[in-house]
GROMACS .gro file of C-alpha atoms in nm:
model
  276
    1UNK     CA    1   0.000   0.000   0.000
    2UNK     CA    2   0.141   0.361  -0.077
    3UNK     CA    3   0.229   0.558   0.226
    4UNK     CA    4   0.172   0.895   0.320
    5UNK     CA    5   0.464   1.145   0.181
    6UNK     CA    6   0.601   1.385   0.362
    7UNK     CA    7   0.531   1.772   0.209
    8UNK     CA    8   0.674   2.113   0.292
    9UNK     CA    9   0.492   2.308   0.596
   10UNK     CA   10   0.343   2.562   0.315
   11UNK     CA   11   0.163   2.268   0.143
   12UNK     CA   12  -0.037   2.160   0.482
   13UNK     CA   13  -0.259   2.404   0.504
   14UNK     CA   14  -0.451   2.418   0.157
   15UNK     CA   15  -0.391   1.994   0.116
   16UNK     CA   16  -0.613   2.022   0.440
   17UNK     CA   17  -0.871   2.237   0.326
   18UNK     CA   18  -0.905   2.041  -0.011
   19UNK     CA   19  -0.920   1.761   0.116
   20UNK     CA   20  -1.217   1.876   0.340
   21UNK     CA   21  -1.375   2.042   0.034
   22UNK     CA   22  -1.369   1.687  -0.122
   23UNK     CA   23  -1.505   1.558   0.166
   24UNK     CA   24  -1.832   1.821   0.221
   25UNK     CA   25  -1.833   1.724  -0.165
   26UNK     CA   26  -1.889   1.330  -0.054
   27UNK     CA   27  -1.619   1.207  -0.247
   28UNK     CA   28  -1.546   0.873  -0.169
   29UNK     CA   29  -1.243   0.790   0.029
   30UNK     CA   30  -1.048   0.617  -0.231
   31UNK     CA   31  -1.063   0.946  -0.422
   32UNK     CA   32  -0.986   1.155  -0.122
   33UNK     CA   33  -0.663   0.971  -0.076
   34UNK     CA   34  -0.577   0.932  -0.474
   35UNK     CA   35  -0.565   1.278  -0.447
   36UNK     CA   36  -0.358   1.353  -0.120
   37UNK     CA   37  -0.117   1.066  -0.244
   38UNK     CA   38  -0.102   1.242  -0.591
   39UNK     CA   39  -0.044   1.575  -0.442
   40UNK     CA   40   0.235   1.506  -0.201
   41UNK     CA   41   0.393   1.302  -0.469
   42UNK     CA   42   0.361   1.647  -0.673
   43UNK     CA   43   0.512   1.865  -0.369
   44UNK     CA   44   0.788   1.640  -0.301
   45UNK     CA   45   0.882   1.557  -0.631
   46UNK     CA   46   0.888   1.973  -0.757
   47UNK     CA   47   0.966   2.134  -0.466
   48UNK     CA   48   0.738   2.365  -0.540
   49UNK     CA   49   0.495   2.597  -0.316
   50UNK     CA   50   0.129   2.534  -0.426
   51UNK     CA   51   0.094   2.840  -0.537
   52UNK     CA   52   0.164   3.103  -0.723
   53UNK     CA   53   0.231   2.824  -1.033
   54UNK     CA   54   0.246   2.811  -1.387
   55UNK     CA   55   0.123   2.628  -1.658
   56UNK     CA   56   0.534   2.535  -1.782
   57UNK     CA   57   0.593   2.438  -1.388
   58UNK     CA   58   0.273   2.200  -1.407
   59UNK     CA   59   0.379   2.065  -1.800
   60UNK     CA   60   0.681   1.983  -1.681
   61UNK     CA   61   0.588   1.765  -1.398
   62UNK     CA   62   0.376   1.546  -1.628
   63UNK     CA   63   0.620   1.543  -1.859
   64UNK     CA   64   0.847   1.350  -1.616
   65UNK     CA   65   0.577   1.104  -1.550
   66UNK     CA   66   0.609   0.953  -1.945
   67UNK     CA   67   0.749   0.649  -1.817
   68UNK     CA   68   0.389   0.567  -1.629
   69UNK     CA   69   0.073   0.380  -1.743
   70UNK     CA   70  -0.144   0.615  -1.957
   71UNK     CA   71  -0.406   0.589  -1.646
   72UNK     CA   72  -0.155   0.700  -1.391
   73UNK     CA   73  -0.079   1.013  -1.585
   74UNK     CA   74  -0.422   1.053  -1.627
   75UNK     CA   75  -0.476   1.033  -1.254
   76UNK     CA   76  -0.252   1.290  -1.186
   77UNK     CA   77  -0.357   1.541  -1.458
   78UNK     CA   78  -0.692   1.492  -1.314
   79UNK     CA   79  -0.554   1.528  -0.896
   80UNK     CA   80  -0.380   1.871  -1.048
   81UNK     CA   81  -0.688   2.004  -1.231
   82UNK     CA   82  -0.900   1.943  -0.954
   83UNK     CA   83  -0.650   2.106  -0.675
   84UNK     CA   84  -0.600   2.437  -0.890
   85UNK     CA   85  -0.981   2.476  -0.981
   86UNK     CA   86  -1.076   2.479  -0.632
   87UNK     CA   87  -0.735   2.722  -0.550
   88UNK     CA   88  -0.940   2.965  -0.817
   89UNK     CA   89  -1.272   2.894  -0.704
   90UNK     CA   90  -1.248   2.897  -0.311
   91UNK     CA   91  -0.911   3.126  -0.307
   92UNK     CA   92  -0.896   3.327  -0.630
   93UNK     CA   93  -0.564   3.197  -0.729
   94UNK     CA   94  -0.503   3.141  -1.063
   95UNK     CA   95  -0.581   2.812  -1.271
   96UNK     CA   96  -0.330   2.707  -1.499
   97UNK     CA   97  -0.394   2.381  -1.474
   98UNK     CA   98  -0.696   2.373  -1.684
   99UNK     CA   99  -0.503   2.449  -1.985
  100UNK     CA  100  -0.285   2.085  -1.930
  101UNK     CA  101  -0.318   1.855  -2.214
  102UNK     CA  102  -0.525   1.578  -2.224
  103UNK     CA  103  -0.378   1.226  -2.225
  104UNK     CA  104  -0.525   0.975  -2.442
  105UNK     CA  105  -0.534   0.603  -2.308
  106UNK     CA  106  -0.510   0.288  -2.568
  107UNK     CA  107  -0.911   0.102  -2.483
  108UNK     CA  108  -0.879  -0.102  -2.233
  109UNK     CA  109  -0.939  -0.540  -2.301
  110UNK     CA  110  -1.106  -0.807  -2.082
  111UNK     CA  111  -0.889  -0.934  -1.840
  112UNK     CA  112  -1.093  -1.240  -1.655
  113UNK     CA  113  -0.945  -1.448  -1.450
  114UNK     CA  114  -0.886  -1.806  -1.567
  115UNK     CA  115  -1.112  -2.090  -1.421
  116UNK     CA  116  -0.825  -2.290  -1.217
  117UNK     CA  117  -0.734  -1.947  -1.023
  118UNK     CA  118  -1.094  -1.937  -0.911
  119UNK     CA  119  -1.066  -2.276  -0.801
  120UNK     CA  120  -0.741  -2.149  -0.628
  121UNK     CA  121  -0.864  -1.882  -0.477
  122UNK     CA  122  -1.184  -2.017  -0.327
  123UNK     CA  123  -0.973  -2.306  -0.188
  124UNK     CA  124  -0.793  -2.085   0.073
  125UNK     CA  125  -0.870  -2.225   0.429
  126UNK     CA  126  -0.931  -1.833   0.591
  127UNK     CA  127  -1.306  -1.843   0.585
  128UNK     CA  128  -1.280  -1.426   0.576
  129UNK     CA  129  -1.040  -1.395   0.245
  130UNK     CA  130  -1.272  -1.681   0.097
  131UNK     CA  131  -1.588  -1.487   0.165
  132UNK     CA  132  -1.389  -1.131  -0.013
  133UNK     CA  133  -1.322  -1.392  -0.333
  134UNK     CA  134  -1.687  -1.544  -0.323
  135UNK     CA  135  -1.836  -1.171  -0.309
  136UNK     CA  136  -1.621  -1.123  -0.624
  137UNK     CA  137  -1.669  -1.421  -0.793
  138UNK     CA  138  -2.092  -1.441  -0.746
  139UNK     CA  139  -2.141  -1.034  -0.762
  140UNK     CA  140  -1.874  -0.879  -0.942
  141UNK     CA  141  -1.796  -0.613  -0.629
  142UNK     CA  142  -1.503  -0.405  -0.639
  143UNK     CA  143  -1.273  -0.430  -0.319
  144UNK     CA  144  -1.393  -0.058  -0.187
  145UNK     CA  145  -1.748  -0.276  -0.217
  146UNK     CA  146  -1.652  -0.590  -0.063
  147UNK     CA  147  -1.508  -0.417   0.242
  148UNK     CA  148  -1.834  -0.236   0.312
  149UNK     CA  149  -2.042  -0.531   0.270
  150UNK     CA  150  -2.295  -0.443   0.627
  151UNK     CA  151  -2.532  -0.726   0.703
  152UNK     CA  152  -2.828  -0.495   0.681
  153UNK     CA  153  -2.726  -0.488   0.288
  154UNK     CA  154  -2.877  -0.832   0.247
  155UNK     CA  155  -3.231  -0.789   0.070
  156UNK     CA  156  -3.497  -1.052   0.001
  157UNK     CA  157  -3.809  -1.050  -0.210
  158UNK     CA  158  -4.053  -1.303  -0.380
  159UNK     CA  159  -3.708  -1.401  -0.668
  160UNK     CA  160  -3.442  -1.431  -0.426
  161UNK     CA  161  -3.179  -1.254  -0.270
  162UNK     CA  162  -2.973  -0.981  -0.351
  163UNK     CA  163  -2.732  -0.709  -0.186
  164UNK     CA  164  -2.697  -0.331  -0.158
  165UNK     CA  165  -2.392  -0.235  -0.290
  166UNK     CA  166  -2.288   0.076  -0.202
  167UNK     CA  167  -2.021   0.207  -0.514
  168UNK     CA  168  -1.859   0.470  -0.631
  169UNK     CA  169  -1.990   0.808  -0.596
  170UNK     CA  170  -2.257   0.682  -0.326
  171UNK     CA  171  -2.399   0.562  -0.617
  172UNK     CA  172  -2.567   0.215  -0.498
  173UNK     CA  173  -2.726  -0.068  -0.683
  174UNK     CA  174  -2.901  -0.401  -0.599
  175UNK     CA  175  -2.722  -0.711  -0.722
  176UNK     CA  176  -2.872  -1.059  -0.708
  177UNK     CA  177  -2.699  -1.296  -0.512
  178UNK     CA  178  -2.653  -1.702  -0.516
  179UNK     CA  179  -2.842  -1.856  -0.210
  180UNK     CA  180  -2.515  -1.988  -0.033
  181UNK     CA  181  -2.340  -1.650  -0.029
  182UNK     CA  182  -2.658  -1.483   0.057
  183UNK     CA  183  -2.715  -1.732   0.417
  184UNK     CA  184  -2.362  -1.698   0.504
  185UNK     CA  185  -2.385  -1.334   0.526
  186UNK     CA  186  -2.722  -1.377   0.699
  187UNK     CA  187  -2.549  -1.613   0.942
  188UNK     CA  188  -2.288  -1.386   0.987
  189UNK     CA  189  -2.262  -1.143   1.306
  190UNK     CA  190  -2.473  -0.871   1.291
  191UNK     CA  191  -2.230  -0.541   1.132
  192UNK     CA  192  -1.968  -0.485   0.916
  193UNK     CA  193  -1.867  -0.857   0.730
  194UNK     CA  194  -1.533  -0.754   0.760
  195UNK     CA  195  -1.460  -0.542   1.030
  196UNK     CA  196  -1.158  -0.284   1.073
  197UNK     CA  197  -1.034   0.043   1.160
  198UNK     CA  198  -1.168   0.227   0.850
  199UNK     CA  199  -1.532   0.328   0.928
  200UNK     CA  200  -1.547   0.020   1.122
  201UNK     CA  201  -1.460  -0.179   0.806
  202UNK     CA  202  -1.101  -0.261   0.640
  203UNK     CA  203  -0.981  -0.094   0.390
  204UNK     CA  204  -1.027  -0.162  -0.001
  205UNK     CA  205  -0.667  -0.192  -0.053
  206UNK     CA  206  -0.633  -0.467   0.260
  207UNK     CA  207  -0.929  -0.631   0.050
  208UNK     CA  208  -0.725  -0.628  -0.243
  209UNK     CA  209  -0.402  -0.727  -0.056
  210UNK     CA  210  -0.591  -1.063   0.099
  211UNK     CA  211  -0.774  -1.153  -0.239
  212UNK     CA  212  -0.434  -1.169  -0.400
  213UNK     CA  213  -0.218  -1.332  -0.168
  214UNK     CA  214  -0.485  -1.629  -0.220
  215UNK     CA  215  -0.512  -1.590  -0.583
  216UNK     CA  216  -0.214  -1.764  -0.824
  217UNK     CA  217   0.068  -1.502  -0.861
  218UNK     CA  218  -0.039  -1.240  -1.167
  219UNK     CA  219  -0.412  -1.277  -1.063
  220UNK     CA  220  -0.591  -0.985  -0.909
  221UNK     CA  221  -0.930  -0.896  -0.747
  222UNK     CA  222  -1.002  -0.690  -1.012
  223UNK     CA  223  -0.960  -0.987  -1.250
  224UNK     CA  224  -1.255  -1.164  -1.052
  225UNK     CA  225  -1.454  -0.873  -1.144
  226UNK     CA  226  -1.394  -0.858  -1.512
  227UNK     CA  227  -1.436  -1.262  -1.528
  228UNK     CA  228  -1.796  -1.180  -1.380
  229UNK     CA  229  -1.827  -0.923  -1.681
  230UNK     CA  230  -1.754  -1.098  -1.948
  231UNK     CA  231  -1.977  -1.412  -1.792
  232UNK     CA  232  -2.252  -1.248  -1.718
  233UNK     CA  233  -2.273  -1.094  -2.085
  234UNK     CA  234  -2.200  -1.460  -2.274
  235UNK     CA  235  -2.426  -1.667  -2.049
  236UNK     CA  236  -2.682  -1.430  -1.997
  237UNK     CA  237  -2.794  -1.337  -2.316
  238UNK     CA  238  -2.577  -1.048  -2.438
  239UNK     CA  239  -2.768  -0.756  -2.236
  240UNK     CA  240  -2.509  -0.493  -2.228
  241UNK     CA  241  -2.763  -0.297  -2.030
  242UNK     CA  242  -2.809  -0.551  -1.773
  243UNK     CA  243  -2.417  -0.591  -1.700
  244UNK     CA  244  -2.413  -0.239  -1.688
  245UNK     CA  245  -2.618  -0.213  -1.411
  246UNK     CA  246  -2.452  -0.532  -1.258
  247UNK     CA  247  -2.114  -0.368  -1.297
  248UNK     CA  248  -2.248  -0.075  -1.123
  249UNK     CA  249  -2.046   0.115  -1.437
  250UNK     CA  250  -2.180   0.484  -1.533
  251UNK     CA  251  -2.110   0.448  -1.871
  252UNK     CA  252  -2.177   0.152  -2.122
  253UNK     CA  253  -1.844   0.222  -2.246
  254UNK     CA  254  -1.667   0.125  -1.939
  255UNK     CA  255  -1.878  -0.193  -1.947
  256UNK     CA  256  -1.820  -0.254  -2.317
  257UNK     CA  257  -1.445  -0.309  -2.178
  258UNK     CA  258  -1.572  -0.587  -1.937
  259UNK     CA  259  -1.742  -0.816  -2.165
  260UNK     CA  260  -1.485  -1.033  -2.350
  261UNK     CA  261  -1.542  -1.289  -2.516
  262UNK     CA  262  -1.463  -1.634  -2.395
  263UNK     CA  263  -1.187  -1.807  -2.502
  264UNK     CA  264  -1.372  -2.090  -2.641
  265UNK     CA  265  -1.585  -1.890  -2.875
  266UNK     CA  266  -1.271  -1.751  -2.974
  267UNK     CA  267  -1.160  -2.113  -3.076
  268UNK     CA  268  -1.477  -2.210  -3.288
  269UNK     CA  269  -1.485  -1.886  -3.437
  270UNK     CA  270  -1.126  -1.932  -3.558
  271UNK     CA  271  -1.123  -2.351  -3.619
  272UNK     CA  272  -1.456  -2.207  -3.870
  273UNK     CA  273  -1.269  -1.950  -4.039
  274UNK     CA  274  -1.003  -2.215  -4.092
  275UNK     CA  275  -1.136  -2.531  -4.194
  276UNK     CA  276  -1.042  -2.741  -3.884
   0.00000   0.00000   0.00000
Protein backbone atom coordinates (compact mmCIF):
# COMPACT_ATOMS: atom_id res chain seq x y z
CA UNK A 1 0.00 0.00 0.00
CA UNK A 2 1.41 3.61 -0.77
CA UNK A 3 2.29 5.58 2.26
CA UNK A 4 1.72 8.95 3.20
CA UNK A 5 4.64 11.45 1.81
CA UNK A 6 6.01 13.85 3.62
CA UNK A 7 5.31 17.72 2.09
CA UNK A 8 6.74 21.13 2.92
CA UNK A 9 4.92 23.08 5.96
CA UNK A 10 3.43 25.62 3.15
CA UNK A 11 1.63 22.68 1.43
CA UNK A 12 -0.37 21.60 4.82
CA UNK A 13 -2.59 24.04 5.04
CA UNK A 14 -4.51 24.18 1.57
CA UNK A 15 -3.91 19.94 1.16
CA UNK A 16 -6.13 20.22 4.40
CA UNK A 17 -8.71 22.37 3.26
CA UNK A 18 -9.05 20.41 -0.11
CA UNK A 19 -9.20 17.61 1.16
CA UNK A 20 -12.17 18.76 3.40
CA UNK A 21 -13.75 20.42 0.34
CA UNK A 22 -13.69 16.87 -1.22
CA UNK A 23 -15.05 15.58 1.66
CA UNK A 24 -18.32 18.21 2.21
CA UNK A 25 -18.33 17.24 -1.65
CA UNK A 26 -18.89 13.30 -0.54
CA UNK A 27 -16.19 12.07 -2.47
CA UNK A 28 -15.46 8.73 -1.69
CA UNK A 29 -12.43 7.90 0.29
CA UNK A 30 -10.48 6.17 -2.31
CA UNK A 31 -10.63 9.46 -4.22
CA UNK A 32 -9.86 11.55 -1.22
CA UNK A 33 -6.63 9.71 -0.76
CA UNK A 34 -5.77 9.32 -4.74
CA UNK A 35 -5.65 12.78 -4.47
CA UNK A 36 -3.58 13.53 -1.20
CA UNK A 37 -1.17 10.66 -2.44
CA UNK A 38 -1.02 12.42 -5.91
CA UNK A 39 -0.44 15.75 -4.42
CA UNK A 40 2.35 15.06 -2.01
CA UNK A 41 3.93 13.02 -4.69
CA UNK A 42 3.61 16.47 -6.73
CA UNK A 43 5.12 18.65 -3.69
CA UNK A 44 7.88 16.40 -3.01
CA UNK A 45 8.82 15.57 -6.31
CA UNK A 46 8.88 19.73 -7.57
CA UNK A 47 9.66 21.34 -4.66
CA UNK A 48 7.38 23.65 -5.40
CA UNK A 49 4.95 25.97 -3.16
CA UNK A 50 1.29 25.34 -4.26
CA UNK A 51 0.94 28.40 -5.37
CA UNK A 52 1.64 31.03 -7.23
CA UNK A 53 2.31 28.24 -10.33
CA UNK A 54 2.46 28.11 -13.87
CA UNK A 55 1.23 26.28 -16.58
CA UNK A 56 5.34 25.35 -17.82
CA UNK A 57 5.93 24.38 -13.88
CA UNK A 58 2.73 22.00 -14.07
CA UNK A 59 3.79 20.65 -18.00
CA UNK A 60 6.81 19.83 -16.81
CA UNK A 61 5.88 17.65 -13.98
CA UNK A 62 3.76 15.46 -16.28
CA UNK A 63 6.20 15.43 -18.59
CA UNK A 64 8.47 13.50 -16.16
CA UNK A 65 5.77 11.04 -15.50
CA UNK A 66 6.09 9.53 -19.45
CA UNK A 67 7.49 6.49 -18.17
CA UNK A 68 3.89 5.67 -16.29
CA UNK A 69 0.73 3.80 -17.43
CA UNK A 70 -1.44 6.15 -19.57
CA UNK A 71 -4.06 5.89 -16.46
CA UNK A 72 -1.55 7.00 -13.91
CA UNK A 73 -0.79 10.13 -15.85
CA UNK A 74 -4.22 10.53 -16.27
CA UNK A 75 -4.76 10.33 -12.54
CA UNK A 76 -2.52 12.90 -11.86
CA UNK A 77 -3.57 15.41 -14.58
CA UNK A 78 -6.92 14.92 -13.14
CA UNK A 79 -5.54 15.28 -8.96
CA UNK A 80 -3.80 18.71 -10.48
CA UNK A 81 -6.88 20.04 -12.31
CA UNK A 82 -9.00 19.43 -9.54
CA UNK A 83 -6.50 21.06 -6.75
CA UNK A 84 -6.00 24.37 -8.90
CA UNK A 85 -9.81 24.76 -9.81
CA UNK A 86 -10.76 24.79 -6.32
CA UNK A 87 -7.35 27.22 -5.50
CA UNK A 88 -9.40 29.65 -8.17
CA UNK A 89 -12.72 28.94 -7.04
CA UNK A 90 -12.48 28.97 -3.11
CA UNK A 91 -9.11 31.26 -3.07
CA UNK A 92 -8.96 33.27 -6.30
CA UNK A 93 -5.64 31.97 -7.29
CA UNK A 94 -5.03 31.41 -10.63
CA UNK A 95 -5.81 28.12 -12.71
CA UNK A 96 -3.30 27.07 -14.99
CA UNK A 97 -3.94 23.81 -14.74
CA UNK A 98 -6.96 23.73 -16.84
CA UNK A 99 -5.03 24.49 -19.85
CA UNK A 100 -2.85 20.85 -19.30
CA UNK A 101 -3.18 18.55 -22.14
CA UNK A 102 -5.25 15.78 -22.24
CA UNK A 103 -3.78 12.26 -22.25
CA UNK A 104 -5.25 9.75 -24.42
CA UNK A 105 -5.34 6.03 -23.08
CA UNK A 106 -5.10 2.88 -25.68
CA UNK A 107 -9.11 1.02 -24.83
CA UNK A 108 -8.79 -1.02 -22.33
CA UNK A 109 -9.39 -5.40 -23.01
CA UNK A 110 -11.06 -8.07 -20.82
CA UNK A 111 -8.89 -9.34 -18.40
CA UNK A 112 -10.93 -12.40 -16.55
CA UNK A 113 -9.45 -14.48 -14.50
CA UNK A 114 -8.86 -18.06 -15.67
CA UNK A 115 -11.12 -20.90 -14.21
CA UNK A 116 -8.25 -22.90 -12.17
CA UNK A 117 -7.34 -19.47 -10.23
CA UNK A 118 -10.94 -19.37 -9.11
CA UNK A 119 -10.66 -22.76 -8.01
CA UNK A 120 -7.41 -21.49 -6.28
CA UNK A 121 -8.64 -18.82 -4.77
CA UNK A 122 -11.84 -20.17 -3.27
CA UNK A 123 -9.73 -23.06 -1.88
CA UNK A 124 -7.93 -20.85 0.73
CA UNK A 125 -8.70 -22.25 4.29
CA UNK A 126 -9.31 -18.33 5.91
CA UNK A 127 -13.06 -18.43 5.85
CA UNK A 128 -12.80 -14.26 5.76
CA UNK A 129 -10.40 -13.95 2.45
CA UNK A 130 -12.72 -16.81 0.97
CA UNK A 131 -15.88 -14.87 1.65
CA UNK A 132 -13.89 -11.31 -0.13
CA UNK A 133 -13.22 -13.92 -3.33
CA UNK A 134 -16.87 -15.44 -3.23
CA UNK A 135 -18.36 -11.71 -3.09
CA UNK A 136 -16.21 -11.23 -6.24
CA UNK A 137 -16.69 -14.21 -7.93
CA UNK A 138 -20.92 -14.41 -7.46
CA UNK A 139 -21.41 -10.34 -7.62
CA UNK A 140 -18.74 -8.79 -9.42
CA UNK A 141 -17.96 -6.13 -6.29
CA UNK A 142 -15.03 -4.05 -6.39
CA UNK A 143 -12.73 -4.30 -3.19
CA UNK A 144 -13.93 -0.58 -1.87
CA UNK A 145 -17.48 -2.76 -2.17
CA UNK A 146 -16.52 -5.90 -0.63
CA UNK A 147 -15.08 -4.17 2.42
CA UNK A 148 -18.34 -2.36 3.12
CA UNK A 149 -20.42 -5.31 2.70
CA UNK A 150 -22.95 -4.43 6.27
CA UNK A 151 -25.32 -7.26 7.03
CA UNK A 152 -28.28 -4.95 6.81
CA UNK A 153 -27.26 -4.88 2.88
CA UNK A 154 -28.77 -8.32 2.47
CA UNK A 155 -32.31 -7.89 0.70
CA UNK A 156 -34.97 -10.52 0.01
CA UNK A 157 -38.09 -10.50 -2.10
CA UNK A 158 -40.53 -13.03 -3.80
CA UNK A 159 -37.08 -14.01 -6.68
CA UNK A 160 -34.42 -14.31 -4.26
CA UNK A 161 -31.79 -12.54 -2.70
CA UNK A 162 -29.73 -9.81 -3.51
CA UNK A 163 -27.32 -7.09 -1.86
CA UNK A 164 -26.97 -3.31 -1.58
CA UNK A 165 -23.92 -2.35 -2.90
CA UNK A 166 -22.88 0.76 -2.02
CA UNK A 167 -20.21 2.07 -5.14
CA UNK A 168 -18.59 4.70 -6.31
CA UNK A 169 -19.90 8.08 -5.96
CA UNK A 170 -22.57 6.82 -3.26
CA UNK A 171 -23.99 5.62 -6.17
CA UNK A 172 -25.67 2.15 -4.98
CA UNK A 173 -27.26 -0.68 -6.83
CA UNK A 174 -29.01 -4.01 -5.99
CA UNK A 175 -27.22 -7.11 -7.22
CA UNK A 176 -28.72 -10.59 -7.08
CA UNK A 177 -26.99 -12.96 -5.12
CA UNK A 178 -26.53 -17.02 -5.16
CA UNK A 179 -28.42 -18.56 -2.10
CA UNK A 180 -25.15 -19.88 -0.33
CA UNK A 181 -23.40 -16.50 -0.29
CA UNK A 182 -26.58 -14.83 0.57
CA UNK A 183 -27.15 -17.32 4.17
CA UNK A 184 -23.62 -16.98 5.04
CA UNK A 185 -23.85 -13.34 5.26
CA UNK A 186 -27.22 -13.77 6.99
CA UNK A 187 -25.49 -16.13 9.42
CA UNK A 188 -22.88 -13.86 9.87
CA UNK A 189 -22.62 -11.43 13.06
CA UNK A 190 -24.73 -8.71 12.91
CA UNK A 191 -22.30 -5.41 11.32
CA UNK A 192 -19.68 -4.85 9.16
CA UNK A 193 -18.67 -8.57 7.30
CA UNK A 194 -15.33 -7.54 7.60
CA UNK A 195 -14.60 -5.42 10.30
CA UNK A 196 -11.58 -2.84 10.73
CA UNK A 197 -10.34 0.43 11.60
CA UNK A 198 -11.68 2.27 8.50
CA UNK A 199 -15.32 3.28 9.28
CA UNK A 200 -15.47 0.20 11.22
CA UNK A 201 -14.60 -1.79 8.06
CA UNK A 202 -11.01 -2.61 6.40
CA UNK A 203 -9.81 -0.94 3.90
CA UNK A 204 -10.27 -1.62 -0.01
CA UNK A 205 -6.67 -1.92 -0.53
CA UNK A 206 -6.33 -4.67 2.60
CA UNK A 207 -9.29 -6.31 0.50
CA UNK A 208 -7.25 -6.28 -2.43
CA UNK A 209 -4.02 -7.27 -0.56
CA UNK A 210 -5.91 -10.63 0.99
CA UNK A 211 -7.74 -11.53 -2.39
CA UNK A 212 -4.34 -11.69 -4.00
CA UNK A 213 -2.18 -13.32 -1.68
CA UNK A 214 -4.85 -16.29 -2.20
CA UNK A 215 -5.12 -15.90 -5.83
CA UNK A 216 -2.14 -17.64 -8.24
CA UNK A 217 0.68 -15.02 -8.61
CA UNK A 218 -0.39 -12.40 -11.67
CA UNK A 219 -4.12 -12.77 -10.63
CA UNK A 220 -5.91 -9.85 -9.09
CA UNK A 221 -9.30 -8.96 -7.47
CA UNK A 222 -10.02 -6.90 -10.12
CA UNK A 223 -9.60 -9.87 -12.50
CA UNK A 224 -12.55 -11.64 -10.52
CA UNK A 225 -14.54 -8.73 -11.44
CA UNK A 226 -13.94 -8.58 -15.12
CA UNK A 227 -14.36 -12.62 -15.28
CA UNK A 228 -17.96 -11.80 -13.80
CA UNK A 229 -18.27 -9.23 -16.81
CA UNK A 230 -17.54 -10.98 -19.48
CA UNK A 231 -19.77 -14.12 -17.92
CA UNK A 232 -22.52 -12.48 -17.18
CA UNK A 233 -22.73 -10.94 -20.85
CA UNK A 234 -22.00 -14.60 -22.74
CA UNK A 235 -24.26 -16.67 -20.49
CA UNK A 236 -26.82 -14.30 -19.97
CA UNK A 237 -27.94 -13.37 -23.16
CA UNK A 238 -25.77 -10.48 -24.38
CA UNK A 239 -27.68 -7.56 -22.36
CA UNK A 240 -25.09 -4.93 -22.28
CA UNK A 241 -27.63 -2.97 -20.30
CA UNK A 242 -28.09 -5.51 -17.73
CA UNK A 243 -24.17 -5.91 -17.00
CA UNK A 244 -24.13 -2.39 -16.88
CA UNK A 245 -26.18 -2.13 -14.11
CA UNK A 246 -24.52 -5.32 -12.58
CA UNK A 247 -21.14 -3.68 -12.97
CA UNK A 248 -22.48 -0.75 -11.23
CA UNK A 249 -20.46 1.15 -14.37
CA UNK A 250 -21.80 4.84 -15.33
CA UNK A 251 -21.10 4.48 -18.71
CA UNK A 252 -21.77 1.52 -21.22
CA UNK A 253 -18.44 2.22 -22.46
CA UNK A 254 -16.67 1.25 -19.39
CA UNK A 255 -18.78 -1.93 -19.47
CA UNK A 256 -18.20 -2.54 -23.17
CA UNK A 257 -14.45 -3.09 -21.78
CA UNK A 258 -15.72 -5.87 -19.37
CA UNK A 259 -17.42 -8.16 -21.65
CA UNK A 260 -14.85 -10.33 -23.50
CA UNK A 261 -15.42 -12.89 -25.16
CA UNK A 262 -14.63 -16.34 -23.95
CA UNK A 263 -11.87 -18.07 -25.02
CA UNK A 264 -13.72 -20.90 -26.41
CA UNK A 265 -15.85 -18.90 -28.75
CA UNK A 266 -12.71 -17.51 -29.74
CA UNK A 267 -11.60 -21.13 -30.76
CA UNK A 268 -14.77 -22.10 -32.88
CA UNK A 269 -14.85 -18.86 -34.37
CA UNK A 270 -11.26 -19.32 -35.58
CA UNK A 271 -11.23 -23.51 -36.19
CA UNK A 272 -14.56 -22.07 -38.70
CA UNK A 273 -12.69 -19.50 -40.39
CA UNK A 274 -10.03 -22.15 -40.92
CA UNK A 275 -11.36 -25.31 -41.94
CA UNK A 276 -10.42 -27.41 -38.84
Amino acid sequence: MKTEIPIAPEWLDPLTAYLSWMRSARKSDGTIYQHSYQLRRYARATGAAPWPVTLEQLSEYMASLDGLRPSARRTARQTLRGFYAWGELVRGHENPARHLPTIKAPRGIARPAPEHSVRVGLSTKDMRTRMMIRLAVAAGMRCREICQVHTDHLMRDLVGWSLIVHGKGDRQRQVPLPDDVALDIRDAERGYLFPGQINGHLSAGRVSELISEALPPGITAHMLRHRYGTRAYNLGGKDLRAVQELLGHAYSTTTEIYVGVEDDAIRRAAAAAAGF
